[in-house]
Amino acid sequence: MTLLYIVLATFAGGLLSVLVAASLTVGVLTRLVKSLVSLSAGILLGTSLLNVLPEAFESRTAQPQTLFAALLGGLLFFWLLEKVELYRHTHHHEDDGHHHHHHFDAEQAGRGGFTVLVGDSIHNFCDGAIIAAAFLADTRLGFATALAIVAHEIPQEVGDYIVLLNAGFSRAKALLFNALSGMAAVLGGVLGYFLIGGFEGLLPYLLVLASSSFIYISVADLLPQLQQRLAWRETLAQVLWLAVGLGVAFGVSSLLHGAH
């Protein structure tokens, strides 16, 4: 049953993002991404700090100092992966307020397009392994982690879709590439289930690595995007969506700890 949960959870992120991208216009997607970035930042931070890390530190087999070292190592690891463009989270598009030069997206999805897709596939594979580790630790934690990843995957994949469209890809081709990239999460989840299942003593460390992924994405990518100078209504909307994300994570945390 756990394997079924993992497959369904990893499949959901890729499927939902493709369905959202396929059903809406680019203009609507552009506005949607802005709100989803704030929402996913709140959910990722809340899930990592309120759910996943506490679960890891409740382990009796791992020392806190060692777990903190794993957290530090995880943050540096994901930074290095992004440094070599193998761990990407794309939420930008032309005229998004970032100071990219003209035709930035065309270059990203043109000669570097397959690098983007490879990077996203590795990112999704890691997400799948993270979901597997969470489900193996606790089914409820697995659902909470999957929710956080799905919340992040939708704006990430929609952002990739917009980049590819701006570069001249057809709608069908952009959706196909996004779908194939998203399916890497299913592979990561299935492999994670079989590989991690035999090493339960590693689960606390894997949960810490999952948290380091969530924290890195939030702090290095999502929150800086929310630092733009905006009109007060847009700023208020950002704060509200961020608060909703934190509220969702807090609610899940209450359910998790209430169930113990």
PDB file of C-alpha atoms in Angstrom:
ATOM      1  CA  MET A   1       0.000   0.000   0.000  1.00  0.00           C
ATOM      2  CA  THR A   2       2.889   2.359   0.784  1.00  0.00           C
ATOM      3  CA  LEU A   3       4.298   1.899  -2.711  1.00  0.00           C
ATOM      4  CA  LEU A   4       0.899   2.762  -4.212  1.00  0.00           C
ATOM      5  CA  TYR A   5       0.774   5.947  -2.134  1.00  0.00           C
ATOM      6  CA  ILE A   6       4.264   6.882  -3.329  1.00  0.00           C
ATOM      7  CA  VAL A   7       3.407   6.312  -6.995  1.00  0.00           C
ATOM      8  CA  LEU A   8       0.160   8.293  -6.747  1.00  0.00           C
ATOM      9  CA  ALA A   9       1.815  11.162  -4.868  1.00  0.00           C
ATOM     10  CA  THR A  10       4.763  11.447  -7.262  1.00  0.00           C
ATOM     11  CA  PHE A  11       2.487  11.178 -10.293  1.00  0.00           C
ATOM     12  CA  ALA A  12       0.182  13.918  -8.967  1.00  0.00           C
ATOM     13  CA  GLY A  13       2.790  16.705  -9.125  1.00  0.00           C
ATOM     14  CA  GLY A  14       3.628  16.184 -12.775  1.00  0.00           C
ATOM     15  CA  LEU A  15       0.036  15.525 -13.829  1.00  0.00           C
ATOM     16  CA  LEU A  16      -1.441  18.527 -12.034  1.00  0.00           C
ATOM     17  CA  SER A  17       1.155  20.919 -13.423  1.00  0.00           C
ATOM     18  CA  VAL A  18       0.542  19.724 -16.987  1.00  0.00           C
ATOM     19  CA  LEU A  19      -3.242  19.951 -16.570  1.00  0.00           C
ATOM     20  CA  VAL A  20      -2.980  23.482 -15.184  1.00  0.00           C
ATOM     21  CA  ALA A  21      -0.665  24.571 -18.000  1.00  0.00           C
ATOM     22  CA  ALA A  22      -2.834  22.938 -20.670  1.00  0.00           C
ATOM     23  CA  SER A  23      -6.090  24.487 -19.479  1.00  0.00           C
ATOM     24  CA  LEU A  24      -5.071  28.148 -19.077  1.00  0.00           C
ATOM     25  CA  THR A  25      -3.726  30.918 -21.288  1.00  0.00           C
ATOM     26  CA  VAL A  26      -0.174  32.239 -20.882  1.00  0.00           C
ATOM     27  CA  GLY A  27      -1.499  35.502 -19.420  1.00  0.00           C
ATOM     28  CA  VAL A  28      -3.492  33.689 -16.757  1.00  0.00           C
ATOM     29  CA  LEU A  29      -0.554  31.352 -16.027  1.00  0.00           C
ATOM     30  CA  THR A  30       1.717  34.373 -15.553  1.00  0.00           C
ATOM     31  CA  ARG A  31      -0.600  35.821 -12.909  1.00  0.00           C
ATOM     32  CA  LEU A  32      -1.154  32.414 -11.337  1.00  0.00           C
ATOM     33  CA  VAL A  33       2.572  31.719 -10.923  1.00  0.00           C
ATOM     34  CA  LYS A  34       3.031  34.894  -8.846  1.00  0.00           C
ATOM     35  CA  SER A  35       0.463  33.731  -6.290  1.00  0.00           C
ATOM     36  CA  LEU A  36       1.618  30.118  -6.306  1.00  0.00           C
ATOM     37  CA  VAL A  37       5.221  31.130  -5.617  1.00  0.00           C
ATOM     38  CA  SER A  38       4.121  32.800  -2.370  1.00  0.00           C
ATOM     39  CA  LEU A  39       1.878  29.869  -1.462  1.00  0.00           C
ATOM     40  CA  SER A  40       4.539  27.245  -2.145  1.00  0.00           C
ATOM     41  CA  ALA A  41       7.165  29.212  -0.172  1.00  0.00           C
ATOM     42  CA  GLY A  42       4.904  29.102   2.879  1.00  0.00           C
ATOM     43  CA  ILE A  43       4.067  25.426   2.471  1.00  0.00           C
ATOM     44  CA  LEU A  44       7.685  24.382   1.877  1.00  0.00           C
ATOM     45  CA  LEU A  45       9.067  26.329   4.839  1.00  0.00           C
ATOM     46  CA  GLY A  46       6.247  25.255   7.132  1.00  0.00           C
ATOM     47  CA  THR A  47       6.441  21.609   6.110  1.00  0.00           C
ATOM     48  CA  SER A  48      10.215  21.422   6.534  1.00  0.00           C
ATOM     49  CA  LEU A  49      10.383  23.217   9.891  1.00  0.00           C
ATOM     50  CA  LEU A  50       7.110  22.038  11.466  1.00  0.00           C
ATOM     51  CA  ASN A  51       6.733  18.516  10.091  1.00  0.00           C
ATOM     52  CA  VAL A  52       9.756  16.894   8.478  1.00  0.00           C
ATOM     53  CA  LEU A  53      12.577  18.130  10.742  1.00  0.00           C
ATOM     54  CA  PRO A  54      10.693  17.392  13.989  1.00  0.00           C
ATOM     55  CA  GLU A  55      10.011  13.861  12.726  1.00  0.00           C
ATOM     56  CA  ALA A  56      13.735  13.379  12.007  1.00  0.00           C
ATOM     57  CA  PHE A  57      14.809  14.719  15.406  1.00  0.00           C
ATOM     58  CA  GLU A  58      12.372  12.441  17.237  1.00  0.00           C
ATOM     59  CA  SER A  59      14.528   9.509  16.149  1.00  0.00           C
ATOM     60  CA  ARG A  60      16.356   7.748  18.970  1.00  0.00           C
ATOM     61  CA  THR A  61      19.058   6.393  16.668  1.00  0.00           C
ATOM     62  CA  ALA A  62      20.488   9.688  15.386  1.00  0.00           C
ATOM     63  CA  GLN A  63      22.328  12.365  17.350  1.00  0.00           C
ATOM     64  CA  PRO A  64      21.083  15.972  16.945  1.00  0.00           C
ATOM     65  CA  GLN A  65      24.584  17.230  16.106  1.00  0.00           C
ATOM     66  CA  THR A  66      24.865  14.663  13.315  1.00  0.00           C
ATOM     67  CA  LEU A  67      21.457  15.603  11.961  1.00  0.00           C
ATOM     68  CA  PHE A  68      22.391  19.291  11.925  1.00  0.00           C
ATOM     69  CA  ALA A  69      25.581  18.367  10.046  1.00  0.00           C
ATOM     70  CA  ALA A  70      23.405  16.510   7.515  1.00  0.00           C
ATOM     71  CA  LEU A  71      21.208  19.611   7.201  1.00  0.00           C
ATOM     72  CA  LEU A  72      24.253  21.780   6.498  1.00  0.00           C
ATOM     73  CA  GLY A  73      25.613  19.254   4.028  1.00  0.00           C
ATOM     74  CA  GLY A  74      22.247  19.073   2.280  1.00  0.00           C
ATOM     75  CA  LEU A  75      22.045  22.841   1.850  1.00  0.00           C
ATOM     76  CA  LEU A  76      25.551  22.930   0.356  1.00  0.00           C
ATOM     77  CA  PHE A  77      24.789  19.905  -1.845  1.00  0.00           C
ATOM     78  CA  PHE A  78      21.700  21.489  -3.408  1.00  0.00           C
ATOM     79  CA  TRP A  79      23.584  24.763  -3.837  1.00  0.00           C
ATOM     80  CA  LEU A  80      26.316  22.921  -5.746  1.00  0.00           C
ATOM     81  CA  LEU A  81      23.743  21.078  -7.873  1.00  0.00           C
ATOM     82  CA  GLU A  82      22.158  24.368  -8.833  1.00  0.00           C
ATOM     83  CA  LYS A  83      25.593  25.861  -9.438  1.00  0.00           C
ATOM     84  CA  VAL A  84      26.192  23.318 -12.212  1.00  0.00           C
ATOM     85  CA  GLU A  85      22.589  23.750 -13.428  1.00  0.00           C
ATOM     86  CA  LEU A  86      21.471  20.279 -12.418  1.00  0.00           C
ATOM     87  CA  TYR A  87      18.889  21.398  -9.868  1.00  0.00           C
ATOM     88  CA  ARG A  88      16.657  24.063 -11.315  1.00  0.00           C
ATOM     89  CA  HIS A  89      13.428  25.690 -10.156  1.00  0.00           C
ATOM     90  CA  THR A  90      12.132  27.974 -12.883  1.00  0.00           C
ATOM     91  CA  HIS A  91       9.404  30.458 -11.975  1.00  0.00           C
ATOM     92  CA  HIS A  92      10.390  33.340 -14.215  1.00  0.00           C
ATOM     93  CA  HIS A  93       9.204  34.514 -17.614  1.00  0.00           C
ATOM     94  CA  GLU A  94       9.702  37.595 -19.774  1.00  0.00           C
ATOM     95  CA  ASP A  95       8.566  40.799 -18.045  1.00  0.00           C
ATOM     96  CA  ASP A  96       8.347  39.069 -14.670  1.00  0.00           C
ATOM     97  CA  GLY A  97      10.198  41.835 -12.837  1.00  0.00           C
ATOM     98  CA  HIS A  98      13.539  39.999 -12.872  1.00  0.00           C
ATOM     99  CA  HIS A  99      16.389  41.809 -14.556  1.00  0.00           C
ATOM    100  CA  HIS A 100      16.990  39.304 -17.346  1.00  0.00           C
ATOM    101  CA  HIS A 101      18.203  40.670 -20.656  1.00  0.00           C
ATOM    102  CA  HIS A 102      15.960  40.596 -23.712  1.00  0.00           C
ATOM    103  CA  HIS A 103      15.260  37.119 -25.126  1.00  0.00           C
ATOM    104  CA  PHE A 104      16.607  35.565 -21.907  1.00  0.00           C
ATOM    105  CA  ASP A 105      13.946  32.834 -22.032  1.00  0.00           C
ATOM    106  CA  ALA A 106      14.670  32.096 -25.681  1.00  0.00           C
ATOM    107  CA  GLU A 107      18.298  31.426 -24.781  1.00  0.00           C
ATOM    108  CA  GLN A 108      17.303  29.383 -21.733  1.00  0.00           C
ATOM    109  CA  ALA A 109      15.045  27.090 -23.739  1.00  0.00           C
ATOM    110  CA  GLY A 110      17.055  27.282 -26.965  1.00  0.00           C
ATOM    111  CA  ARG A 111      20.635  26.108 -26.811  1.00  0.00           C
ATOM    112  CA  GLY A 112      20.295  25.495 -23.057  1.00  0.00           C
ATOM    113  CA  GLY A 113      16.810  24.005 -23.260  1.00  0.00           C
ATOM    114  CA  PHE A 114      17.867  20.417 -22.756  1.00  0.00           C
ATOM    115  CA  THR A 115      20.034  21.441 -19.820  1.00  0.00           C
ATOM    116  CA  VAL A 116      16.893  22.936 -18.286  1.00  0.00           C
ATOM    117  CA  LEU A 117      14.998  19.706 -18.890  1.00  0.00           C
ATOM    118  CA  VAL A 118      17.804  17.534 -17.515  1.00  0.00           C
ATOM    119  CA  GLY A 119      18.058  19.748 -14.448  1.00  0.00           C
ATOM    120  CA  ASP A 120      14.307  19.633 -13.877  1.00  0.00           C
ATOM    121  CA  SER A 121      14.299  15.853 -14.283  1.00  0.00           C
ATOM    122  CA  ILE A 122      17.001  15.505 -11.609  1.00  0.00           C
ATOM    123  CA  HIS A 123      15.044  17.874  -9.387  1.00  0.00           C
ATOM    124  CA  ASN A 124      11.889  15.810  -9.872  1.00  0.00           C
ATOM    125  CA  PHE A 125      13.781  12.561  -9.281  1.00  0.00           C
ATOM    126  CA  CYS A 126      15.035  13.960  -5.957  1.00  0.00           C
ATOM    127  CA  ASP A 127      11.491  15.013  -5.059  1.00  0.00           C
ATOM    128  CA  GLY A 128      10.298  11.463  -5.725  1.00  0.00           C
ATOM    129  CA  ALA A 129      12.967  10.005  -3.440  1.00  0.00           C
ATOM    130  CA  ILE A 130      12.042  12.557  -0.771  1.00  0.00           C
ATOM    131  CA  ILE A 131       8.379  11.523  -0.953  1.00  0.00           C
ATOM    132  CA  ALA A 132       9.365   7.848  -0.676  1.00  0.00           C
ATOM    133  CA  ALA A 133      11.476   8.517   2.439  1.00  0.00           C
ATOM    134  CA  ALA A 134       8.633  10.464   4.066  1.00  0.00           C
ATOM    135  CA  PHE A 135       6.074   7.709   3.407  1.00  0.00           C
ATOM    136  CA  LEU A 136       8.458   5.059   4.725  1.00  0.00           C
ATOM    137  CA  ALA A 137       8.891   7.076   7.928  1.00  0.00           C
ATOM    138  CA  ASP A 138       5.174   7.753   8.460  1.00  0.00           C
ATOM    139  CA  THR A 139       2.236   7.640   6.067  1.00  0.00           C
ATOM    140  CA  ARG A 140       0.839  10.912   7.410  1.00  0.00           C
ATOM    141  CA  LEU A 141       4.231  12.589   6.991  1.00  0.00           C
ATOM    142  CA  GLY A 142       4.330  11.233   3.439  1.00  0.00           C
ATOM    143  CA  PHE A 143       1.073  12.950   2.559  1.00  0.00           C
ATOM    144  CA  ALA A 144       2.253  16.206   4.150  1.00  0.00           C
ATOM    145  CA  THR A 145       5.530  16.069   2.220  1.00  0.00           C
ATOM    146  CA  ALA A 146       3.755  15.204  -1.023  1.00  0.00           C
ATOM    147  CA  LEU A 147       1.430  18.186  -0.525  1.00  0.00           C
ATOM    148  CA  ALA A 148       4.428  20.495  -0.124  1.00  0.00           C
ATOM    149  CA  ILE A 149       6.112  19.125  -3.234  1.00  0.00           C
ATOM    150  CA  VAL A 150       2.942  19.310  -5.344  1.00  0.00           C
ATOM    151  CA  ALA A 151       2.434  22.917  -4.216  1.00  0.00           C
ATOM    152  CA  HIS A 152       5.945  23.702  -5.462  1.00  0.00           C
ATOM    153  CA  GLU A 153       5.835  21.571  -8.600  1.00  0.00           C
ATOM    154  CA  ILE A 154       2.862  23.396 -10.106  1.00  0.00           C
ATOM    155  CA  PRO A 155       4.484  26.874 -10.310  1.00  0.00           C
ATOM    156  CA  GLN A 156       7.845  25.319 -11.209  1.00  0.00           C
ATOM    157  CA  GLU A 157       6.496  23.319 -14.136  1.00  0.00           C
ATOM    158  CA  VAL A 158       4.226  26.157 -15.249  1.00  0.00           C
ATOM    159  CA  GLY A 159       7.290  28.419 -15.208  1.00  0.00           C
ATOM    160  CA  ASP A 160       9.192  25.942 -17.384  1.00  0.00           C
ATOM    161  CA  TYR A 161       6.214  25.770 -19.739  1.00  0.00           C
ATOM    162  CA  ILE A 162       6.178  29.568 -20.135  1.00  0.00           C
ATOM    163  CA  VAL A 163       9.938  29.594 -20.825  1.00  0.00           C
ATOM    164  CA  LEU A 164       9.537  26.997 -23.570  1.00  0.00           C
ATOM    165  CA  LEU A 165       6.588  28.842 -25.134  1.00  0.00           C
ATOM    166  CA  ASN A 166       8.533  32.107 -25.144  1.00  0.00           C
ATOM    167  CA  ALA A 167      11.346  30.290 -26.916  1.00  0.00           C
ATOM    168  CA  GLY A 168       9.028  29.224 -29.743  1.00  0.00           C
ATOM    169  CA  PHE A 169       8.133  25.690 -28.676  1.00  0.00           C
ATOM    170  CA  SER A 170       4.654  24.576 -29.680  1.00  0.00           C
ATOM    171  CA  ARG A 171       2.111  24.198 -26.884  1.00  0.00           C
ATOM    172  CA  ALA A 172       1.964  20.420 -27.388  1.00  0.00           C
ATOM    173  CA  LYS A 173       5.769  20.046 -27.418  1.00  0.00           C
ATOM    174  CA  ALA A 174       6.204  22.179 -24.285  1.00  0.00           C
ATOM    175  CA  LEU A 175       3.536  20.170 -22.446  1.00  0.00           C
ATOM    176  CA  LEU A 176       5.092  16.881 -23.549  1.00  0.00           C
ATOM    177  CA  PHE A 177       8.557  17.871 -22.305  1.00  0.00           C
ATOM    178  CA  ASN A 178       7.093  19.031 -18.994  1.00  0.00           C
ATOM    179  CA  ALA A 179       5.164  15.782 -18.577  1.00  0.00           C
ATOM    180  CA  LEU A 180       8.225  13.636 -19.300  1.00  0.00           C
ATOM    181  CA  SER A 181      10.299  15.682 -16.860  1.00  0.00           C
ATOM    182  CA  GLY A 182       7.605  15.320 -14.201  1.00  0.00           C
ATOM    183  CA  MET A 183       7.553  11.530 -14.552  1.00  0.00           C
ATOM    184  CA  ALA A 184      11.129  11.417 -13.232  1.00  0.00           C
ATOM    185  CA  ALA A 185       9.531  11.895  -9.795  1.00  0.00           C
ATOM    186  CA  VAL A 186       7.705   8.569 -10.165  1.00  0.00           C
ATOM    187  CA  LEU A 187      11.004   6.846 -10.974  1.00  0.00           C
ATOM    188  CA  GLY A 188      12.649   8.482  -7.958  1.00  0.00           C
ATOM    189  CA  GLY A 189       9.789   7.436  -5.715  1.00  0.00           C
ATOM    190  CA  VAL A 190       9.769   3.792  -6.822  1.00  0.00           C
ATOM    191  CA  LEU A 191      13.556   3.434  -6.617  1.00  0.00           C
ATOM    192  CA  GLY A 192      13.538   5.221  -3.283  1.00  0.00           C
ATOM    193  CA  TYR A 193      10.962   2.789  -1.912  1.00  0.00           C
ATOM    194  CA  PHE A 194      13.050  -0.270  -2.763  1.00  0.00           C
ATOM    195  CA  LEU A 195      16.450   1.195  -1.881  1.00  0.00           C
ATOM    196  CA  ILE A 196      15.530   3.075   1.295  1.00  0.00           C
ATOM    197  CA  GLY A 197      13.235   0.373   2.652  1.00  0.00           C
ATOM    198  CA  GLY A 198      16.164  -1.860   3.560  1.00  0.00           C
ATOM    199  CA  PHE A 199      18.022   0.880   5.445  1.00  0.00           C
ATOM    200  CA  GLU A 200      15.514   2.241   7.952  1.00  0.00           C
ATOM    201  CA  GLY A 201      18.332   3.597  10.121  1.00  0.00           C
ATOM    202  CA  LEU A 202      19.021   6.176   7.404  1.00  0.00           C
ATOM    203  CA  LEU A 203      15.485   7.578   7.438  1.00  0.00           C
ATOM    204  CA  PRO A 204      16.208  10.432   9.910  1.00  0.00           C
ATOM    205  CA  TYR A 205      19.105  11.602   7.731  1.00  0.00           C
ATOM    206  CA  LEU A 206      17.038  11.339   4.554  1.00  0.00           C
ATOM    207  CA  LEU A 207      14.282  13.391   6.169  1.00  0.00           C
ATOM    208  CA  VAL A 208      16.841  16.047   7.093  1.00  0.00           C
ATOM    209  CA  LEU A 209      18.061  16.078   3.481  1.00  0.00           C
ATOM    210  CA  ALA A 210      14.449  16.494   2.372  1.00  0.00           C
ATOM    211  CA  SER A 211      14.137  19.473   4.695  1.00  0.00           C
ATOM    212  CA  SER A 212      17.360  20.959   3.350  1.00  0.00           C
ATOM    213  CA  SER A 213      15.886  20.758  -0.160  1.00  0.00           C
ATOM    214  CA  PHE A 214      12.709  22.551   0.914  1.00  0.00           C
ATOM    215  CA  ILE A 215      14.595  25.205   2.870  1.00  0.00           C
ATOM    216  CA  TYR A 216      17.088  25.813   0.067  1.00  0.00           C
ATOM    217  CA  ILE A 217      14.375  26.246  -2.565  1.00  0.00           C
ATOM    218  CA  SER A 218      12.441  28.607  -0.298  1.00  0.00           C
ATOM    219  CA  VAL A 219      15.376  30.752   0.795  1.00  0.00           C
ATOM    220  CA  ALA A 220      17.462  30.749  -2.402  1.00  0.00           C
ATOM    221  CA  ASP A 221      14.699  30.922  -4.997  1.00  0.00           C
ATOM    222  CA  LEU A 222      11.188  31.674  -3.762  1.00  0.00           C
ATOM    223  CA  LEU A 223      11.624  34.275  -1.012  1.00  0.00           C
ATOM    224  CA  PRO A 224      14.017  36.466  -3.056  1.00  0.00           C
ATOM    225  CA  GLN A 225      11.298  36.721  -5.705  1.00  0.00           C
ATOM    226  CA  LEU A 226       8.954  38.108  -3.060  1.00  0.00           C
ATOM    227  CA  GLN A 227      11.447  40.883  -2.249  1.00  0.00           C
ATOM    228  CA  GLN A 228      10.535  42.916  -5.336  1.00  0.00           C
ATOM    229  CA  ARG A 229       9.138  46.392  -4.765  1.00  0.00           C
ATOM    230  CA  LEU A 230       5.433  46.142  -5.544  1.00  0.00           C
ATOM    231  CA  ALA A 231       2.264  48.117  -5.014  1.00  0.00           C
ATOM    232  CA  TRP A 232       0.821  47.623  -1.539  1.00  0.00           C
ATOM    233  CA  ARG A 233      -2.031  45.457  -2.864  1.00  0.00           C
ATOM    234  CA  GLU A 234       0.379  43.058  -4.541  1.00  0.00           C
ATOM    235  CA  THR A 235       2.548  42.979  -1.424  1.00  0.00           C
ATOM    236  CA  LEU A 236      -0.501  42.232   0.703  1.00  0.00           C
ATOM    237  CA  ALA A 237      -1.478  39.434  -1.670  1.00  0.00           C
ATOM    238  CA  GLN A 238       2.022  37.939  -1.346  1.00  0.00           C
ATOM    239  CA  VAL A 239       1.845  38.059   2.446  1.00  0.00           C
ATOM    240  CA  LEU A 240      -1.627  36.515   2.469  1.00  0.00           C
ATOM    241  CA  TRP A 241      -0.656  33.659   0.147  1.00  0.00           C
ATOM    242  CA  LEU A 242       2.504  33.061   2.212  1.00  0.00           C
ATOM    243  CA  ALA A 243       0.368  32.995   5.367  1.00  0.00           C
ATOM    244  CA  VAL A 244      -2.046  30.542   3.753  1.00  0.00           C
ATOM    245  CA  GLY A 245       0.881  28.251   2.931  1.00  0.00           C
ATOM    246  CA  LEU A 246       2.194  28.428   6.497  1.00  0.00           C
ATOM    247  CA  GLY A 247      -1.328  27.870   7.792  1.00  0.00           C
ATOM    248  CA  VAL A 248      -1.693  24.724   5.699  1.00  0.00           C
ATOM    249  CA  ALA A 249       1.625  23.386   7.009  1.00  0.00           C
ATOM    250  CA  PHE A 250       0.676  24.282  10.593  1.00  0.00           C
ATOM    251  CA  GLY A 251      -2.685  22.553  10.212  1.00  0.00           C
ATOM    252  CA  VAL A 252      -1.028  19.409   8.878  1.00  0.00           C
ATOM    253  CA  SER A 253       1.492  19.568  11.739  1.00  0.00           C
ATOM    254  CA  SER A 254      -1.345  19.726  14.284  1.00  0.00           C
ATOM    255  CA  LEU A 255      -2.994  16.692  12.699  1.00  0.00           C
ATOM    256  CA  LEU A 256       0.288  14.771  12.634  1.00  0.00           C
ATOM    257  CA  HIS A 257       1.192  15.426  16.248  1.00  0.00           C
ATOM    258  CA  GLY A 258      -2.384  15.060  17.402  1.00  0.00           C
ATOM    259  CA  ALA A 259      -2.441  11.594  15.902  1.00  0.00           C
ATOM    260  CA  HIS A 260       0.640  10.428  17.820  1.00  0.00           C
TER     261      HIS A 260
END
